[in-house]
C-alpha cells in the first residue's frame, strides 16, 4: 500500500514537470518573431523615413546639379577672357559677326544648318560654287540683323542663337544687353598664320571637333614649299609691291606696316612699299605711287584689277607704274573667303602669291594640283578646273 502511494506521487511529479517544460518551450518559440517585429517597427519609424527621404533628395540634387553643369563649359577666348558657353551638343543656333570666321566654321564644323546669322561680307566675298557646296543654306542665312557691324538686339533675340562669335569690341555694338554668350576671336597679332591657326583651334574647342586635319598641319606643309622656293631670292633681288586696301571716289588706301596685308607681302618674298606707313588703310596719292613704282600690286577691295590694267579709273593714270607695264596687278582670290584676310584658305594664299611673285620658282600646274588636293583634304570638295579658275580670278 505504501509502495502504491509512492508510485502515484512520482507520476504526479512527472506530469507537473512535463507541463512546465511545455510552457517554457512555447515562451522561447515566440521570442524571435517579437524581436523581428520590433526591428521592422523601428526601421519604419518617422525619424527613419525622414532620414531616407533626405538622403534621396540630396542624391537627386547632386544628380540635377551634375546634369546642369554638363550642359555648359568654360572656355578662354582669344582676348584671354573666360566665357561660359553651352557644350557642343547644346548649340543649335550660331551667329557669326566676324566675316572670316564663317569660312573657318564651315571648314571645322561642317554642319552649317545651325548658322542662323552672319555678316553679309562672309557670303559676298566667297566663291558661289564653293558656297553652294559647303554652305548650301547660304542664301537663307540672316544678314539683316547687322548695320555695318552693329547688331539690332531685337532681331538677334528673334534669331534665338545659343552663341555669338565676334572679332573685337566694335563687333559687340548692340549686344550689351543681350544675355547670350559672346566669344571674341580678337588676337593682338597681325600674322596671317598665327590668327588663322588660333581661330581654327578655338572653333574646334567650342564645337568639340578633333577628328579632322588641323590648319596648322597645312601651314607646316606649305611653309616648307614656300621657304624652299624663296631660299634663292636674296634681299637684293626682291621685288617691290603694294596691297591696295581700297580705291573709291578718288581715294586710294593701302595696307601699311604691321598688318595682315604687310605680312602677306613680306612672307611671299616682297618688299612692302608702304612699309613705312602705319596700320591698315593708310590714304595715299597717285604721286606716292609714282614715287614707289611697285613691281606688283595686289587688290584687296575696291576697283578690280581689270580697271587698273585697262587704265580706266577716272582721275588716275596707272600706265606709268611698273606693275601696269608687266601686267602684275592682281585681285585677291575669293575661295572660302577673300584671301586678303586670314581664313581657312590662308595656306593657299601664301603659295599662290609666291607663285605670282616669282613664277620661275613655283610651277603653275604644281600649284593647281596642290590647291585641288587642299580643298579635298580640308573640305571634302572636288575642285574642277573652272571653279579653280573662278576662285583665282574672281572678277573675270
CSV table of C-alpha atoms in Angstrom, one decimal:
chain,number,residue,atom,x,y,z
A,1,UNK,CA,0.0,0.0,0.0
A,2,UNK,CA,2.8,2.3,0.9
A,3,UNK,CA,4.5,1.4,-2.4
A,4,UNK,CA,1.5,2.3,-4.5
A,5,UNK,CA,1.3,5.7,-2.8
A,6,UNK,CA,4.9,6.5,-3.6
A,7,UNK,CA,4.3,5.4,-7.2
A,8,UNK,CA,1.3,7.7,-7.6
A,9,UNK,CA,3.3,10.6,-6.1
A,10,UNK,CA,6.1,10.1,-8.7
A,11,UNK,CA,3.6,10.0,-11.6
A,12,UNK,CA,2.1,13.3,-10.4
A,13,UNK,CA,5.5,15.0,-10.2
A,14,UNK,CA,6.4,13.7,-13.7
A,15,UNK,CA,3.2,15.2,-15.1
A,16,UNK,CA,3.8,18.6,-13.4
A,17,UNK,CA,7.4,18.7,-14.7
A,18,UNK,CA,6.3,17.8,-18.3
A,19,UNK,CA,3.7,20.7,-18.2
A,20,UNK,CA,6.4,23.1,-17.0
A,21,UNK,CA,8.7,22.2,-19.8
A,22,UNK,CA,6.0,22.6,-22.4
A,23,UNK,CA,5.2,26.0,-21.1
A,24,UNK,CA,8.8,27.1,-21.3
A,25,UNK,CA,9.2,25.8,-24.9
A,26,UNK,CA,6.2,27.9,-26.0
A,27,UNK,CA,7.7,31.1,-24.5
A,28,UNK,CA,11.0,30.5,-26.2
A,29,UNK,CA,9.4,29.8,-29.6
A,30,UNK,CA,7.6,33.2,-29.6
A,31,UNK,CA,10.6,35.4,-28.7
A,32,UNK,CA,12.3,35.7,-32.1
A,33,UNK,CA,9.3,36.9,-34.1
A,34,UNK,CA,8.7,39.6,-31.4
A,35,UNK,CA,12.3,40.7,-31.8
A,36,UNK,CA,11.9,40.8,-35.6
A,37,UNK,CA,8.7,42.6,-35.3
A,38,UNK,CA,10.3,45.2,-33.1
A,39,UNK,CA,13.1,45.6,-35.7
A,40,UNK,CA,10.6,46.2,-38.5
A,41,UNK,CA,8.7,48.7,-36.4
A,42,UNK,CA,11.9,50.5,-35.5
A,43,UNK,CA,13.0,50.8,-39.2
A,44,UNK,CA,9.6,52.2,-40.1
A,45,UNK,CA,9.7,55.0,-37.6
A,46,UNK,CA,9.0,58.6,-38.8
A,47,UNK,CA,12.6,59.6,-38.0
A,48,UNK,CA,14.0,56.8,-40.2
A,49,UNK,CA,11.6,57.7,-43.0
A,50,UNK,CA,12.7,61.4,-42.8
A,51,UNK,CA,16.4,60.3,-43.0
A,52,UNK,CA,15.8,58.1,-46.0
A,53,UNK,CA,13.9,60.9,-47.8
A,54,UNK,CA,16.6,63.5,-47.0
A,55,UNK,CA,19.2,61.2,-48.4
A,56,UNK,CA,17.2,60.6,-51.6
A,57,UNK,CA,16.7,64.4,-52.0
A,58,UNK,CA,20.4,65.0,-51.6
A,59,UNK,CA,21.2,62.4,-54.3
A,60,UNK,CA,18.6,64.0,-56.6
A,61,UNK,CA,20.1,67.5,-56.0
A,62,UNK,CA,23.6,66.2,-56.8
A,63,UNK,CA,22.3,64.5,-60.0
A,64,UNK,CA,20.4,67.6,-61.1
A,65,UNK,CA,23.4,69.8,-60.5
A,66,UNK,CA,25.7,67.4,-62.4
A,67,UNK,CA,23.2,67.4,-65.3
A,68,UNK,CA,23.1,71.2,-65.4
A,69,UNK,CA,26.9,71.5,-65.3
A,70,UNK,CA,27.2,69.1,-68.2
A,71,UNK,CA,25.2,71.5,-70.4
A,72,UNK,CA,27.8,74.3,-70.2
A,73,UNK,CA,31.6,74.7,-70.1
A,74,UNK,CA,34.1,77.4,-69.6
A,75,UNK,CA,36.5,78.4,-72.4
A,76,UNK,CA,39.1,81.1,-72.8
A,77,UNK,CA,38.6,83.3,-75.9
A,78,UNK,CA,41.4,84.9,-77.8
A,79,UNK,CA,41.3,88.0,-75.7
A,80,UNK,CA,42.1,85.9,-72.6
A,81,UNK,CA,38.5,86.3,-71.2
A,82,UNK,CA,36.8,83.2,-69.7
A,83,UNK,CA,33.3,82.6,-71.2
A,84,UNK,CA,30.7,80.1,-70.1
A,85,UNK,CA,29.2,78.6,-73.2
A,86,UNK,CA,26.9,75.6,-74.0
A,87,UNK,CA,28.6,72.3,-74.7
A,88,UNK,CA,28.6,71.5,-78.4
A,89,UNK,CA,25.6,69.2,-78.2
A,90,UNK,CA,23.5,72.0,-76.8
A,91,UNK,CA,24.5,74.5,-79.6
A,92,UNK,CA,21.6,74.6,-82.0
A,93,UNK,CA,21.9,78.1,-83.5
A,94,UNK,CA,25.0,80.3,-84.1
A,95,UNK,CA,25.5,83.9,-85.1
A,96,UNK,CA,28.9,84.9,-86.6
A,97,UNK,CA,29.6,88.6,-86.9
A,98,UNK,CA,33.3,88.4,-88.0
A,99,UNK,CA,33.2,87.6,-91.8
A,100,UNK,CA,36.4,85.4,-91.9
A,101,UNK,CA,35.1,83.2,-89.2
A,102,UNK,CA,32.3,81.8,-91.4
A,103,UNK,CA,34.9,80.0,-93.6
A,104,UNK,CA,36.6,78.5,-90.5
A,105,UNK,CA,33.2,77.5,-89.1
A,106,UNK,CA,32.2,75.7,-92.3
A,107,UNK,CA,35.6,74.1,-92.5
A,108,UNK,CA,35.7,72.8,-88.9
A,109,UNK,CA,32.1,72.2,-88.1
A,110,UNK,CA,30.7,71.2,-91.5
A,111,UNK,CA,27.0,71.4,-90.4
A,112,UNK,CA,26.1,75.0,-91.5
A,113,UNK,CA,22.4,74.4,-90.9
A,114,UNK,CA,22.9,75.8,-87.4
A,115,UNK,CA,24.3,79.1,-88.8
A,116,UNK,CA,21.4,81.4,-88.1
A,117,UNK,CA,23.0,84.7,-89.0
A,118,UNK,CA,26.3,86.2,-90.2
A,119,UNK,CA,27.8,89.4,-91.8
A,120,UNK,CA,26.9,89.7,-95.5
A,121,UNK,CA,30.6,90.0,-96.5
A,122,UNK,CA,31.2,86.4,-95.4
A,123,UNK,CA,28.9,85.4,-98.3
A,124,UNK,CA,29.6,88.2,-100.9
A,125,UNK,CA,33.3,87.7,-100.7
A,126,UNK,CA,33.3,84.0,-101.3
A,127,UNK,CA,33.1,81.9,-104.4
A,128,UNK,CA,29.4,81.0,-105.2
A,129,UNK,CA,30.2,77.4,-106.3
A,130,UNK,CA,32.1,76.8,-103.0
A,131,UNK,CA,29.2,78.3,-101.1
A,132,UNK,CA,26.7,76.1,-102.8
A,133,UNK,CA,28.6,73.0,-101.9
A,134,UNK,CA,30.0,73.8,-98.4
A,135,UNK,CA,27.3,76.2,-97.1
A,136,UNK,CA,24.2,75.0,-99.0
A,137,UNK,CA,21.9,77.1,-96.9
A,138,UNK,CA,23.8,80.3,-97.5
A,139,UNK,CA,21.0,82.2,-99.3
A,140,UNK,CA,18.7,81.7,-96.3
A,141,UNK,CA,21.2,82.8,-93.6
A,142,UNK,CA,20.0,86.1,-92.0
A,143,UNK,CA,22.3,89.1,-92.6
A,144,UNK,CA,19.8,91.9,-92.0
A,145,UNK,CA,20.3,92.0,-88.2
A,146,UNK,CA,23.5,93.9,-88.8
A,147,UNK,CA,24.1,97.5,-89.9
A,148,UNK,CA,27.8,97.6,-90.6
A,149,UNK,CA,29.0,95.7,-87.5
A,150,UNK,CA,26.3,96.9,-85.2
A,151,UNK,CA,23.6,94.4,-84.2
A,152,UNK,CA,19.9,95.0,-83.8
A,153,UNK,CA,19.3,93.4,-80.4
A,154,UNK,CA,15.7,92.6,-81.1
A,155,UNK,CA,16.5,90.8,-84.4
A,156,UNK,CA,19.3,89.0,-82.6
A,157,UNK,CA,16.9,87.7,-80.0
A,158,UNK,CA,14.4,86.7,-82.7
A,159,UNK,CA,17.1,84.5,-84.2
A,160,UNK,CA,17.5,82.9,-80.8
A,161,UNK,CA,21.2,81.9,-81.0
A,162,UNK,CA,23.0,79.9,-78.4
A,163,UNK,CA,26.3,81.6,-79.0
A,164,UNK,CA,27.7,84.6,-80.9
A,165,UNK,CA,31.2,84.8,-82.4
A,166,UNK,CA,32.8,88.2,-82.9
A,167,UNK,CA,36.2,89.9,-83.6
A,168,UNK,CA,36.9,92.8,-81.3
A,169,UNK,CA,34.8,95.1,-79.2
A,170,UNK,CA,33.5,97.1,-82.2
A,171,UNK,CA,31.6,94.0,-83.2
A,172,UNK,CA,29.8,93.8,-79.9
A,173,UNK,CA,27.9,97.0,-80.5
A,174,UNK,CA,24.2,96.3,-79.9
A,175,UNK,CA,24.9,93.2,-77.9
A,176,UNK,CA,25.4,94.9,-74.5
A,177,UNK,CA,22.0,93.8,-73.0
A,178,UNK,CA,21.7,90.5,-74.9
A,179,UNK,CA,22.1,87.6,-72.5
A,180,UNK,CA,23.8,85.3,-74.9
A,181,UNK,CA,27.4,84.1,-74.6
A,182,UNK,CA,29.7,86.1,-76.9
A,183,UNK,CA,33.1,84.7,-77.8
A,184,UNK,CA,35.7,87.1,-79.0
A,185,UNK,CA,38.3,86.0,-81.6
A,186,UNK,CA,40.3,89.2,-81.5
A,187,UNK,CA,44.0,88.5,-81.2
A,188,UNK,CA,46.7,91.1,-80.7
A,189,UNK,CA,48.7,89.6,-83.6
A,190,UNK,CA,48.7,90.5,-87.3
A,191,UNK,CA,50.4,87.4,-88.7
A,192,UNK,CA,48.1,85.5,-91.0
A,193,UNK,CA,49.3,82.1,-89.9
A,194,UNK,CA,49.0,82.8,-86.2
A,195,UNK,CA,45.5,84.2,-86.3
A,196,UNK,CA,44.1,81.6,-88.8
A,197,UNK,CA,45.5,78.8,-86.7
A,198,UNK,CA,44.2,80.3,-83.4
A,199,UNK,CA,40.7,80.7,-84.8
A,200,UNK,CA,40.8,77.2,-86.1
A,201,UNK,CA,41.8,75.8,-82.7
A,202,UNK,CA,39.2,77.9,-80.8
A,203,UNK,CA,36.5,76.8,-83.2
A,204,UNK,CA,37.4,73.2,-82.6
A,205,UNK,CA,37.3,73.7,-78.9
A,206,UNK,CA,33.9,75.4,-79.0
A,207,UNK,CA,32.3,72.7,-81.2
A,208,UNK,CA,34.4,69.8,-79.8
A,209,UNK,CA,35.9,68.7,-83.1
A,210,UNK,CA,39.0,66.6,-83.0
A,211,UNK,CA,38.9,64.2,-85.9
A,212,UNK,CA,39.9,66.4,-88.9
A,213,UNK,CA,43.2,67.8,-90.2
A,214,UNK,CA,44.1,71.0,-88.3
A,215,UNK,CA,45.1,74.2,-90.2
A,216,UNK,CA,48.5,74.2,-88.5
A,217,UNK,CA,49.4,71.0,-90.3
A,218,UNK,CA,48.5,72.6,-93.6
A,219,UNK,CA,50.6,75.7,-92.7
A,220,UNK,CA,53.6,73.5,-91.9
A,221,UNK,CA,53.4,71.8,-95.3
A,222,UNK,CA,53.1,75.0,-97.3
A,223,UNK,CA,55.8,76.8,-95.4
A,224,UNK,CA,58.2,74.1,-96.3
A,225,UNK,CA,57.4,74.5,-100.0
A,226,UNK,CA,57.5,78.4,-99.9
A,227,UNK,CA,60.6,78.7,-97.8
A,228,UNK,CA,62.5,76.3,-100.0
A,229,UNK,CA,61.4,78.2,-103.1
A,230,UNK,CA,62.4,81.6,-101.6
A,231,UNK,CA,65.8,80.4,-100.5
A,232,UNK,CA,67.2,81.5,-103.9
A,233,UNK,CA,65.7,85.1,-103.6
A,234,UNK,CA,68.2,87.3,-101.8
A,235,UNK,CA,67.4,90.8,-100.4
A,236,UNK,CA,68.9,92.5,-103.5
A,237,UNK,CA,66.7,90.7,-105.9
A,238,UNK,CA,63.4,91.0,-104.1
A,239,UNK,CA,60.5,92.7,-105.9
A,240,UNK,CA,58.6,95.6,-104.5
A,241,UNK,CA,54.8,95.6,-104.1
A,242,UNK,CA,51.8,97.3,-102.6
A,243,UNK,CA,48.5,95.8,-101.4
A,244,UNK,CA,45.7,98.3,-102.1
A,245,UNK,CA,43.0,98.2,-99.3
A,246,UNK,CA,40.5,100.3,-101.3
A,247,UNK,CA,40.1,102.7,-104.2
A,248,UNK,CA,36.8,104.6,-104.3
A,249,UNK,CA,35.8,108.1,-105.3
A,250,UNK,CA,39.4,109.1,-106.0
A,251,UNK,CA,40.6,108.0,-102.6
A,252,UNK,CA,43.3,105.3,-102.5
A,253,UNK,CA,44.1,103.4,-99.3
A,254,UNK,CA,46.9,100.9,-98.8
A,255,UNK,CA,47.9,98.3,-96.2
A,256,UNK,CA,50.8,99.6,-94.2
A,257,UNK,CA,53.2,98.1,-91.8
A,258,UNK,CA,52.3,95.5,-89.1
A,259,UNK,CA,49.0,94.4,-90.6
A,260,UNK,CA,47.8,91.3,-92.5
A,261,UNK,CA,48.5,92.8,-95.9
A,262,UNK,CA,52.0,93.7,-94.9
A,263,UNK,CA,52.5,90.1,-93.6
A,264,UNK,CA,51.4,88.6,-96.9
A,265,UNK,CA,53.8,90.7,-98.9
A,266,UNK,CA,56.8,90.0,-96.7
A,267,UNK,CA,56.2,86.3,-96.2
A,268,UNK,CA,56.0,85.8,-100.0
A,269,UNK,CA,59.4,87.4,-100.7
A,270,UNK,CA,58.4,91.0,-101.4
A,271,UNK,CA,59.3,94.4,-100.1
A,272,UNK,CA,56.2,96.4,-99.0
A,273,UNK,CA,56.5,99.9,-100.5
A,274,UNK,CA,54.0,101.1,-97.8
A,275,UNK,CA,56.1,99.5,-95.1
A,276,UNK,CA,56.9,103.0,-93.6
A,277,UNK,CA,53.2,103.7,-93.2
A,278,UNK,CA,51.4,102.5,-90.0
A,279,UNK,CA,48.2,100.4,-90.0
A,280,UNK,CA,45.7,99.2,-92.4
A,281,UNK,CA,44.1,101.6,-94.8
A,282,UNK,CA,46.6,104.5,-94.9
A,283,UNK,CA,45.5,107.1,-97.5
A,284,UNK,CA,48.0,107.8,-100.3
A,285,UNK,CA,48.1,109.8,-103.6
A,286,UNK,CA,49.0,108.8,-107.2
A,287,UNK,CA,52.2,110.8,-106.8
A,288,UNK,CA,53.1,108.5,-104.0
A,289,UNK,CA,52.6,105.5,-106.3
A,290,UNK,CA,54.8,107.1,-108.9
A,291,UNK,CA,57.5,107.5,-106.3
A,292,UNK,CA,57.1,103.9,-105.2
A,293,UNK,CA,56.7,102.5,-108.7
A,294,UNK,CA,55.9,99.0,-107.4
A,295,UNK,CA,56.7,95.8,-109.4
A,296,UNK,CA,53.5,94.1,-108.2
A,297,UNK,CA,50.1,95.4,-107.0
A,298,UNK,CA,47.5,93.3,-105.1
A,299,UNK,CA,43.9,94.5,-104.8
A,300,UNK,CA,42.1,93.6,-101.6
A,301,UNK,CA,38.9,95.5,-102.3
A,302,UNK,CA,37.5,98.4,-104.4
A,303,UNK,CA,38.2,98.8,-108.1
A,304,UNK,CA,39.1,95.5,-109.6
A,305,UNK,CA,42.4,94.7,-111.3
A,306,UNK,CA,41.0,94.9,-114.8
A,307,UNK,CA,40.2,98.5,-114.3
A,308,UNK,CA,43.8,99.3,-113.4
A,309,UNK,CA,45.1,97.2,-116.3
A,310,UNK,CA,42.7,99.0,-118.7
A,311,UNK,CA,43.7,102.3,-117.1
A,312,UNK,CA,40.0,103.3,-116.9
A,313,UNK,CA,39.8,104.7,-113.3
A,314,UNK,CA,38.8,108.3,-113.5
A,315,UNK,CA,41.5,110.8,-112.4
A,316,UNK,CA,44.2,108.1,-112.1
A,317,UNK,CA,46.9,107.2,-114.6
A,318,UNK,CA,48.4,103.8,-113.8
A,319,UNK,CA,50.3,103.4,-117.1
A,320,UNK,CA,53.5,104.8,-115.6
A,321,UNK,CA,53.7,102.1,-112.9
A,322,UNK,CA,56.0,99.0,-113.4
A,323,UNK,CA,53.2,96.7,-112.4
A,324,UNK,CA,51.0,98.1,-115.1
A,325,UNK,CA,53.6,97.6,-117.8
A,326,UNK,CA,54.3,93.9,-116.8
A,327,UNK,CA,50.6,93.1,-116.1
A,328,UNK,CA,51.3,92.2,-112.5
A,329,UNK,CA,48.2,93.6,-110.9
A,330,UNK,CA,46.0,91.0,-109.2
A,331,UNK,CA,42.7,90.8,-107.4
A,332,UNK,CA,42.9,88.7,-104.3
A,333,UNK,CA,41.1,85.4,-104.9
A,334,UNK,CA,37.7,84.6,-103.4
A,335,UNK,CA,37.5,81.0,-102.2
A,336,UNK,CA,36.0,80.2,-98.8
A,337,UNK,CA,36.6,84.0,-98.2
A,338,UNK,CA,38.6,86.9,-99.6
A,339,UNK,CA,42.2,85.6,-99.5
A,340,UNK,CA,43.5,89.0,-98.4
A,341,UNK,CA,42.2,88.2,-94.9
A,342,UNK,CA,43.3,85.3,-92.8
A,343,UNK,CA,40.8,82.4,-93.1
A,344,UNK,CA,40.5,78.7,-93.7
A,345,UNK,CA,42.1,79.0,-97.2
A,346,UNK,CA,45.2,81.0,-95.9
A,347,UNK,CA,47.9,78.4,-96.5
A,348,UNK,CA,46.9,78.5,-100.2
A,349,UNK,CA,47.2,82.3,-100.2
A,350,UNK,CA,50.9,82.1,-99.3
A,351,UNK,CA,51.7,79.6,-102.0
A,352,UNK,CA,49.6,81.4,-104.7
A,353,UNK,CA,51.2,84.8,-104.0
A,354,UNK,CA,54.7,83.3,-104.0
A,355,UNK,CA,53.9,81.7,-107.4
A,356,UNK,CA,52.7,85.1,-108.8
A,357,UNK,CA,55.7,86.9,-107.4
A,358,UNK,CA,58.3,84.5,-108.7
A,359,UNK,CA,56.8,82.3,-111.4
A,360,UNK,CA,60.0,80.6,-112.1
A,361,UNK,CA,60.2,79.2,-108.6
A,362,UNK,CA,56.7,77.5,-108.4
A,363,UNK,CA,55.2,75.9,-111.4
A,364,UNK,CA,51.5,76.8,-112.1
A,365,UNK,CA,50.5,73.2,-112.7
A,366,UNK,CA,52.0,72.2,-109.4
A,367,UNK,CA,50.1,74.9,-107.6
A,368,UNK,CA,46.8,74.0,-109.2
A,369,UNK,CA,47.1,70.4,-108.1
A,370,UNK,CA,48.2,71.5,-104.7
A,371,UNK,CA,45.0,73.6,-104.4
A,372,UNK,CA,42.8,70.8,-105.6
A,373,UNK,CA,44.3,68.4,-103.0
A,374,UNK,CA,43.9,71.0,-100.3
A,375,UNK,CA,40.2,71.5,-100.9
A,376,UNK,CA,39.8,67.7,-100.9
A,377,UNK,CA,41.6,67.4,-97.6
A,378,UNK,CA,40.1,70.3,-95.8
A,379,UNK,CA,36.6,70.4,-97.1
A,380,UNK,CA,36.0,67.1,-99.0
A,381,UNK,CA,35.3,69.3,-102.0
A,382,UNK,CA,36.4,68.3,-105.5
A,383,UNK,CA,37.6,71.4,-107.4
A,384,UNK,CA,37.0,71.5,-111.1
A,385,UNK,CA,39.3,73.5,-113.4
A,386,UNK,CA,36.6,76.0,-113.9
A,387,UNK,CA,35.9,76.6,-110.3
A,388,UNK,CA,39.6,76.8,-109.5
A,389,UNK,CA,39.9,79.5,-112.2
A,390,UNK,CA,36.9,81.4,-110.8
A,391,UNK,CA,38.4,81.4,-107.3
A,392,UNK,CA,41.8,82.7,-108.5
A,393,UNK,CA,40.3,85.3,-110.8
A,394,UNK,CA,37.0,86.3,-109.1
A,395,UNK,CA,36.3,89.3,-111.2
A,396,UNK,CA,36.8,87.8,-114.6
